[in-house]
């Protein structure tokens, strides 16, 4: 399985994903009580959008990842940004599921151990270890561990 995954990473490595729109107003009430509303400042506003939509790109996540330390708060903030990116404006469940994950006492340990697994090239281990309230290992969506691991450094070889 790992060889197949590595082949996919290499074959799609040059592809660029368009930025994703999101609505900060939809997220604020879910993030503010958990001290994470400042994450909504990532990305940039959409011109001519009366809804106040903003845009977040994978490059924004990569930039944020570059500033993340080992502390639980910065890992949490990166996770929140990844969930916003993964939800966009079409997934109304993202804010609710993210709030559930933020209230899970396991979050600091889960984010730390999955980050370590990804850095070690153990993507299947990261996937297995990623279990939080509200998000998880849903192979048919962009939620949970698939999202979280997108923010980690890419695995480029064995």
JSON list of C-alpha atoms in Angstrom, two decimals:
[
{"chain": "A", "resi": 1, "resn": "UNK", "atom": "CA", "xyz": [0.00, 0.00, 0.00]},
{"chain": "A", "resi": 2, "resn": "UNK", "atom": "CA", "xyz": [2.82, 2.41, 0.84]},
{"chain": "A", "resi": 3, "resn": "UNK", "atom": "CA", "xyz": [4.40, 1.95, -2.61]},
{"chain": "A", "resi": 4, "resn": "UNK", "atom": "CA", "xyz": [1.07, 2.77, -4.25]},
{"chain": "A", "resi": 5, "resn": "UNK", "atom": "CA", "xyz": [0.70, 5.87, -2.11]},
{"chain": "A", "resi": 6, "resn": "UNK", "atom": "CA", "xyz": [4.23, 7.01, -2.91]},
{"chain": "A", "resi": 7, "resn": "UNK", "atom": "CA", "xyz": [3.55, 6.56, -6.64]},
{"chain": "A", "resi": 8, "resn": "UNK", "atom": "CA", "xyz": [0.43, 8.73, -6.32]},
{"chain": "A", "resi": 9, "resn": "UNK", "atom": "CA", "xyz": [2.34, 11.41, -4.42]},
{"chain": "A", "resi": 10, "resn": "UNK", "atom": "CA", "xyz": [5.00, 11.51, -7.13]},
{"chain": "A", "resi": 11, "resn": "UNK", "atom": "CA", "xyz": [2.55, 11.44, -10.04]},
{"chain": "A", "resi": 12, "resn": "UNK", "atom": "CA", "xyz": [0.39, 14.25, -8.64]},
{"chain": "A", "resi": 13, "resn": "UNK", "atom": "CA", "xyz": [3.24, 16.19, -7.03]},
{"chain": "A", "resi": 14, "resn": "UNK", "atom": "CA", "xyz": [3.14, 19.02, -9.57]},
{"chain": "A", "resi": 15, "resn": "UNK", "atom": "CA", "xyz": [-0.63, 19.51, -9.48]},
{"chain": "A", "resi": 16, "resn": "UNK", "atom": "CA", "xyz": [-1.97, 22.69, -7.93]},
{"chain": "A", "resi": 17, "resn": "UNK", "atom": "CA", "xyz": [-5.26, 22.95, -6.15]},
{"chain": "A", "resi": 18, "resn": "UNK", "atom": "CA", "xyz": [-7.34, 26.10, -6.42]},
{"chain": "A", "resi": 19, "resn": "UNK", "atom": "CA", "xyz": [-7.95, 28.09, -3.22]},
{"chain": "A", "resi": 20, "resn": "UNK", "atom": "CA", "xyz": [-11.08, 27.19, -1.29]},
{"chain": "A", "resi": 21, "resn": "UNK", "atom": "CA", "xyz": [-13.73, 29.71, -0.21]},
{"chain": "A", "resi": 22, "resn": "UNK", "atom": "CA", "xyz": [-15.00, 29.68, 3.36]},
{"chain": "A", "resi": 23, "resn": "UNK", "atom": "CA", "xyz": [-17.29, 31.80, 5.49]},
{"chain": "A", "resi": 24, "resn": "UNK", "atom": "CA", "xyz": [-15.61, 33.06, 8.67]},
{"chain": "A", "resi": 25, "resn": "UNK", "atom": "CA", "xyz": [-19.00, 33.93, 10.17]},
{"chain": "A", "resi": 26, "resn": "UNK", "atom": "CA", "xyz": [-20.03, 30.28, 10.03]},
{"chain": "A", "resi": 27, "resn": "UNK", "atom": "CA", "xyz": [-16.92, 29.20, 11.91]},
{"chain": "A", "resi": 28, "resn": "UNK", "atom": "CA", "xyz": [-16.49, 31.97, 14.47]},
{"chain": "A", "resi": 29, "resn": "UNK", "atom": "CA", "xyz": [-19.05, 30.79, 17.04]},
{"chain": "A", "resi": 30, "resn": "UNK", "atom": "CA", "xyz": [-17.53, 27.27, 16.98]},
{"chain": "A", "resi": 31, "resn": "UNK", "atom": "CA", "xyz": [-13.92, 28.43, 17.31]},
{"chain": "A", "resi": 32, "resn": "UNK", "atom": "CA", "xyz": [-14.10, 31.45, 19.60]},
{"chain": "A", "resi": 33, "resn": "UNK", "atom": "CA", "xyz": [-15.05, 29.54, 22.79]},
{"chain": "A", "resi": 34, "resn": "UNK", "atom": "CA", "xyz": [-12.06, 27.24, 22.18]},
{"chain": "A", "resi": 35, "resn": "UNK", "atom": "CA", "xyz": [-9.61, 30.12, 21.70]},
{"chain": "A", "resi": 36, "resn": "UNK", "atom": "CA", "xyz": [-9.08, 29.38, 18.01]},
{"chain": "A", "resi": 37, "resn": "UNK", "atom": "CA", "xyz": [-11.03, 32.15, 16.24]},
{"chain": "A", "resi": 38, "resn": "UNK", "atom": "CA", "xyz": [-7.79, 33.92, 15.28]},
{"chain": "A", "resi": 39, "resn": "UNK", "atom": "CA", "xyz": [-7.20, 31.13, 12.75]},
{"chain": "A", "resi": 40, "resn": "UNK", "atom": "CA", "xyz": [-9.96, 32.70, 10.65]},
{"chain": "A", "resi": 41, "resn": "UNK", "atom": "CA", "xyz": [-7.49, 35.45, 9.72]},
{"chain": "A", "resi": 42, "resn": "UNK", "atom": "CA", "xyz": [-5.60, 33.06, 7.44]},
{"chain": "A", "resi": 43, "resn": "UNK", "atom": "CA", "xyz": [-6.08, 33.48, 3.73]},
{"chain": "A", "resi": 44, "resn": "UNK", "atom": "CA", "xyz": [-7.58, 36.58, 2.17]},
{"chain": "A", "resi": 45, "resn": "UNK", "atom": "CA", "xyz": [-10.96, 38.14, 1.53]},
{"chain": "A", "resi": 46, "resn": "UNK", "atom": "CA", "xyz": [-12.90, 37.66, -1.68]},
{"chain": "A", "resi": 47, "resn": "UNK", "atom": "CA", "xyz": [-13.54, 40.79, -3.68]},
{"chain": "A", "resi": 48, "resn": "UNK", "atom": "CA", "xyz": [-17.18, 41.67, -4.33]},
{"chain": "A", "resi": 49, "resn": "UNK", "atom": "CA", "xyz": [-18.48, 39.05, -1.88]},
{"chain": "A", "resi": 50, "resn": "UNK", "atom": "CA", "xyz": [-21.28, 40.42, 0.31]},
{"chain": "A", "resi": 51, "resn": "UNK", "atom": "CA", "xyz": [-21.18, 37.27, 2.43]},
{"chain": "A", "resi": 52, "resn": "UNK", "atom": "CA", "xyz": [-17.71, 38.10, 3.77]},
{"chain": "A", "resi": 53, "resn": "UNK", "atom": "CA", "xyz": [-16.20, 34.95, 2.27]},
{"chain": "A", "resi": 54, "resn": "UNK", "atom": "CA", "xyz": [-12.47, 34.43, 2.45]},
{"chain": "A", "resi": 55, "resn": "UNK", "atom": "CA", "xyz": [-10.18, 32.17, 0.49]},
{"chain": "A", "resi": 56, "resn": "UNK", "atom": "CA", "xyz": [-7.66, 29.72, 1.93]},
{"chain": "A", "resi": 57, "resn": "UNK", "atom": "CA", "xyz": [-5.16, 27.82, -0.20]},
{"chain": "A", "resi": 58, "resn": "UNK", "atom": "CA", "xyz": [-2.90, 24.87, 0.32]},
{"chain": "A", "resi": 59, "resn": "UNK", "atom": "CA", "xyz": [-0.03, 27.38, 0.16]},
{"chain": "A", "resi": 60, "resn": "UNK", "atom": "CA", "xyz": [-1.57, 29.17, 3.14]},
{"chain": "A", "resi": 61, "resn": "UNK", "atom": "CA", "xyz": [-1.46, 25.86, 5.01]},
{"chain": "A", "resi": 62, "resn": "UNK", "atom": "CA", "xyz": [2.14, 25.26, 4.00]},
{"chain": "A", "resi": 63, "resn": "UNK", "atom": "CA", "xyz": [3.04, 28.76, 5.20]},
{"chain": "A", "resi": 64, "resn": "UNK", "atom": "CA", "xyz": [1.27, 28.20, 8.52]},
{"chain": "A", "resi": 65, "resn": "UNK", "atom": "CA", "xyz": [2.96, 24.80, 8.86]},
{"chain": "A", "resi": 66, "resn": "UNK", "atom": "CA", "xyz": [6.31, 26.58, 8.58]},
{"chain": "A", "resi": 67, "resn": "UNK", "atom": "CA", "xyz": [5.50, 28.60, 11.69]},
{"chain": "A", "resi": 68, "resn": "UNK", "atom": "CA", "xyz": [4.11, 25.76, 13.77]},
{"chain": "A", "resi": 69, "resn": "UNK", "atom": "CA", "xyz": [6.18, 24.65, 16.71]},
{"chain": "A", "resi": 70, "resn": "UNK", "atom": "CA", "xyz": [5.86, 21.57, 18.86]},
{"chain": "A", "resi": 71, "resn": "UNK", "atom": "CA", "xyz": [3.41, 23.20, 21.24]},
{"chain": "A", "resi": 72, "resn": "UNK", "atom": "CA", "xyz": [-0.20, 21.94, 21.33]},
{"chain": "A", "resi": 73, "resn": "UNK", "atom": "CA", "xyz": [-1.73, 25.34, 20.54]},
{"chain": "A", "resi": 74, "resn": "UNK", "atom": "CA", "xyz": [0.12, 25.82, 17.26]},
{"chain": "A", "resi": 75, "resn": "UNK", "atom": "CA", "xyz": [-0.64, 22.22, 16.22]},
{"chain": "A", "resi": 76, "resn": "UNK", "atom": "CA", "xyz": [-4.29, 22.86, 17.07]},
{"chain": "A", "resi": 77, "resn": "UNK", "atom": "CA", "xyz": [-4.30, 26.04, 14.99]},
{"chain": "A", "resi": 78, "resn": "UNK", "atom": "CA", "xyz": [-2.86, 24.19, 12.00]},
{"chain": "A", "resi": 79, "resn": "UNK", "atom": "CA", "xyz": [-5.50, 21.49, 12.41]},
{"chain": "A", "resi": 80, "resn": "UNK", "atom": "CA", "xyz": [-8.28, 24.11, 12.48]},
{"chain": "A", "resi": 81, "resn": "UNK", "atom": "CA", "xyz": [-6.90, 25.76, 9.33]},
{"chain": "A", "resi": 82, "resn": "UNK", "atom": "CA", "xyz": [-6.79, 22.39, 7.60]},
{"chain": "A", "resi": 83, "resn": "UNK", "atom": "CA", "xyz": [-10.39, 21.67, 8.59]},
{"chain": "A", "resi": 84, "resn": "UNK", "atom": "CA", "xyz": [-11.50, 25.06, 7.25]},
{"chain": "A", "resi": 85, "resn": "UNK", "atom": "CA", "xyz": [-9.67, 24.37, 3.99]},
{"chain": "A", "resi": 86, "resn": "UNK", "atom": "CA", "xyz": [-11.23, 20.92, 3.75]},
{"chain": "A", "resi": 87, "resn": "UNK", "atom": "CA", "xyz": [-14.74, 22.12, 4.43]},
{"chain": "A", "resi": 88, "resn": "UNK", "atom": "CA", "xyz": [-14.97, 25.17, 2.21]},
{"chain": "A", "resi": 89, "resn": "UNK", "atom": "CA", "xyz": [-18.46, 26.58, 1.77]},
{"chain": "A", "resi": 90, "resn": "UNK", "atom": "CA", "xyz": [-20.20, 23.38, 0.72]},
{"chain": "A", "resi": 91, "resn": "UNK", "atom": "CA", "xyz": [-19.71, 21.26, 3.83]},
{"chain": "A", "resi": 92, "resn": "UNK", "atom": "CA", "xyz": [-21.95, 22.64, 6.57]},
{"chain": "A", "resi": 93, "resn": "UNK", "atom": "CA", "xyz": [-20.80, 19.94, 8.99]},
{"chain": "A", "resi": 94, "resn": "UNK", "atom": "CA", "xyz": [-17.16, 21.05, 9.12]},
{"chain": "A", "resi": 95, "resn": "UNK", "atom": "CA", "xyz": [-17.54, 23.71, 11.82]},
{"chain": "A", "resi": 96, "resn": "UNK", "atom": "CA", "xyz": [-19.58, 21.36, 14.03]},
{"chain": "A", "resi": 97, "resn": "UNK", "atom": "CA", "xyz": [-17.15, 18.47, 13.59]},
{"chain": "A", "resi": 98, "resn": "UNK", "atom": "CA", "xyz": [-14.16, 20.75, 14.20]},
{"chain": "A", "resi": 99, "resn": "UNK", "atom": "CA", "xyz": [-15.73, 22.02, 17.41]},
{"chain": "A", "resi": 100, "resn": "UNK", "atom": "CA", "xyz": [-16.23, 18.43, 18.57]},
{"chain": "A", "resi": 101, "resn": "UNK", "atom": "CA", "xyz": [-12.58, 17.66, 17.85]},
{"chain": "A", "resi": 102, "resn": "UNK", "atom": "CA", "xyz": [-11.46, 20.78, 19.72]},
{"chain": "A", "resi": 103, "resn": "UNK", "atom": "CA", "xyz": [-13.37, 19.64, 22.79]},
{"chain": "A", "resi": 104, "resn": "UNK", "atom": "CA", "xyz": [-11.76, 16.18, 22.72]},
{"chain": "A", "resi": 105, "resn": "UNK", "atom": "CA", "xyz": [-9.17, 15.83, 25.51]},
{"chain": "A", "resi": 106, "resn": "UNK", "atom": "CA", "xyz": [-7.13, 13.51, 23.28]},
{"chain": "A", "resi": 107, "resn": "UNK", "atom": "CA", "xyz": [-6.47, 16.24, 20.71]},
{"chain": "A", "resi": 108, "resn": "UNK", "atom": "CA", "xyz": [-2.96, 17.34, 21.81]},
{"chain": "A", "resi": 109, "resn": "UNK", "atom": "CA", "xyz": [-1.68, 13.77, 21.93]},
{"chain": "A", "resi": 110, "resn": "UNK", "atom": "CA", "xyz": [-3.38, 12.74, 18.69]},
{"chain": "A", "resi": 111, "resn": "UNK", "atom": "CA", "xyz": [-2.04, 15.72, 16.76]},
{"chain": "A", "resi": 112, "resn": "UNK", "atom": "CA", "xyz": [1.46, 15.22, 18.15]},
{"chain": "A", "resi": 113, "resn": "UNK", "atom": "CA", "xyz": [1.61, 11.47, 17.44]},
{"chain": "A", "resi": 114, "resn": "UNK", "atom": "CA", "xyz": [0.12, 11.70, 13.96]},
{"chain": "A", "resi": 115, "resn": "UNK", "atom": "CA", "xyz": [2.48, 14.54, 13.10]},
{"chain": "A", "resi": 116, "resn": "UNK", "atom": "CA", "xyz": [5.43, 12.41, 14.23]},
{"chain": "A", "resi": 117, "resn": "UNK", "atom": "CA", "xyz": [4.17, 9.45, 12.20]},
{"chain": "A", "resi": 118, "resn": "UNK", "atom": "CA", "xyz": [3.86, 11.57, 9.05]},
{"chain": "A", "resi": 119, "resn": "UNK", "atom": "CA", "xyz": [7.33, 13.03, 9.56]},
{"chain": "A", "resi": 120, "resn": "UNK", "atom": "CA", "xyz": [8.65, 9.48, 9.89]},
{"chain": "A", "resi": 121, "resn": "UNK", "atom": "CA", "xyz": [6.93, 8.50, 6.62]},
{"chain": "A", "resi": 122, "resn": "UNK", "atom": "CA", "xyz": [4.41, 6.28, 8.39]},
{"chain": "A", "resi": 123, "resn": "UNK", "atom": "CA", "xyz": [1.25, 7.55, 6.70]},
{"chain": "A", "resi": 124, "resn": "UNK", "atom": "CA", "xyz": [-0.74, 4.40, 7.44]},
{"chain": "A", "resi": 125, "resn": "UNK", "atom": "CA", "xyz": [0.23, 4.70, 11.11]},
{"chain": "A", "resi": 126, "resn": "UNK", "atom": "CA", "xyz": [-0.84, 8.34, 11.14]},
{"chain": "A", "resi": 127, "resn": "UNK", "atom": "CA", "xyz": [-4.15, 7.33, 9.60]},
{"chain": "A", "resi": 128, "resn": "UNK", "atom": "CA", "xyz": [-4.72, 4.60, 12.20]},
{"chain": "A", "resi": 129, "resn": "UNK", "atom": "CA", "xyz": [-3.79, 6.86, 15.11]},
{"chain": "A", "resi": 130, "resn": "UNK", "atom": "CA", "xyz": [-5.99, 9.74, 14.07]},
{"chain": "A", "resi": 131, "resn": "UNK", "atom": "CA", "xyz": [-9.17, 9.38, 16.09]},
{"chain": "A", "resi": 132, "resn": "UNK", "atom": "CA", "xyz": [-10.94, 12.42, 17.53]},
{"chain": "A", "resi": 133, "resn": "UNK", "atom": "CA", "xyz": [-14.54, 13.25, 18.30]},
{"chain": "A", "resi": 134, "resn": "UNK", "atom": "CA", "xyz": [-16.26, 14.68, 15.24]},
{"chain": "A", "resi": 135, "resn": "UNK", "atom": "CA", "xyz": [-13.59, 13.67, 12.74]},
{"chain": "A", "resi": 136, "resn": "UNK", "atom": "CA", "xyz": [-11.92, 10.43, 11.95]},
{"chain": "A", "resi": 137, "resn": "UNK", "atom": "CA", "xyz": [-10.97, 7.96, 9.32]},
{"chain": "A", "resi": 138, "resn": "UNK", "atom": "CA", "xyz": [-13.62, 8.41, 6.65]},
{"chain": "A", "resi": 139, "resn": "UNK", "atom": "CA", "xyz": [-12.11, 7.13, 3.40]},
{"chain": "A", "resi": 140, "resn": "UNK", "atom": "CA", "xyz": [-14.88, 8.66, 1.29]},
{"chain": "A", "resi": 141, "resn": "UNK", "atom": "CA", "xyz": [-14.32, 12.28, 2.33]},
{"chain": "A", "resi": 142, "resn": "UNK", "atom": "CA", "xyz": [-11.61, 14.86, 2.85]},
{"chain": "A", "resi": 143, "resn": "UNK", "atom": "CA", "xyz": [-12.11, 14.82, 6.61]},
{"chain": "A", "resi": 144, "resn": "UNK", "atom": "CA", "xyz": [-10.04, 13.76, 9.53]},
{"chain": "A", "resi": 145, "resn": "UNK", "atom": "CA", "xyz": [-6.67, 12.17, 9.05]},
{"chain": "A", "resi": 146, "resn": "UNK", "atom": "CA", "xyz": [-6.53, 12.78, 5.31]},
{"chain": "A", "resi": 147, "resn": "UNK", "atom": "CA", "xyz": [-6.93, 16.49, 5.93]},
{"chain": "A", "resi": 148, "resn": "UNK", "atom": "CA", "xyz": [-4.54, 16.64, 8.82]},
{"chain": "A", "resi": 149, "resn": "UNK", "atom": "CA", "xyz": [-1.79, 14.84, 6.94]},
{"chain": "A", "resi": 150, "resn": "UNK", "atom": "CA", "xyz": [-2.04, 17.25, 3.99]},
{"chain": "A", "resi": 151, "resn": "UNK", "atom": "CA", "xyz": [-0.53, 19.90, 6.20]},
{"chain": "A", "resi": 152, "resn": "UNK", "atom": "CA", "xyz": [2.51, 17.81, 7.03]},
{"chain": "A", "resi": 153, "resn": "UNK", "atom": "CA", "xyz": [5.70, 17.72, 4.95]},
{"chain": "A", "resi": 154, "resn": "UNK", "atom": "CA", "xyz": [5.26, 15.64, 1.82]},
{"chain": "A", "resi": 155, "resn": "UNK", "atom": "CA", "xyz": [6.78, 12.20, 1.62]},
{"chain": "A", "resi": 156, "resn": "UNK", "atom": "CA", "xyz": [8.86, 12.19, -1.55]},
{"chain": "A", "resi": 157, "resn": "UNK", "atom": "CA", "xyz": [10.63, 8.87, -1.38]},
{"chain": "A", "resi": 158, "resn": "UNK", "atom": "CA", "xyz": [11.25, 5.70, 0.58]}
]
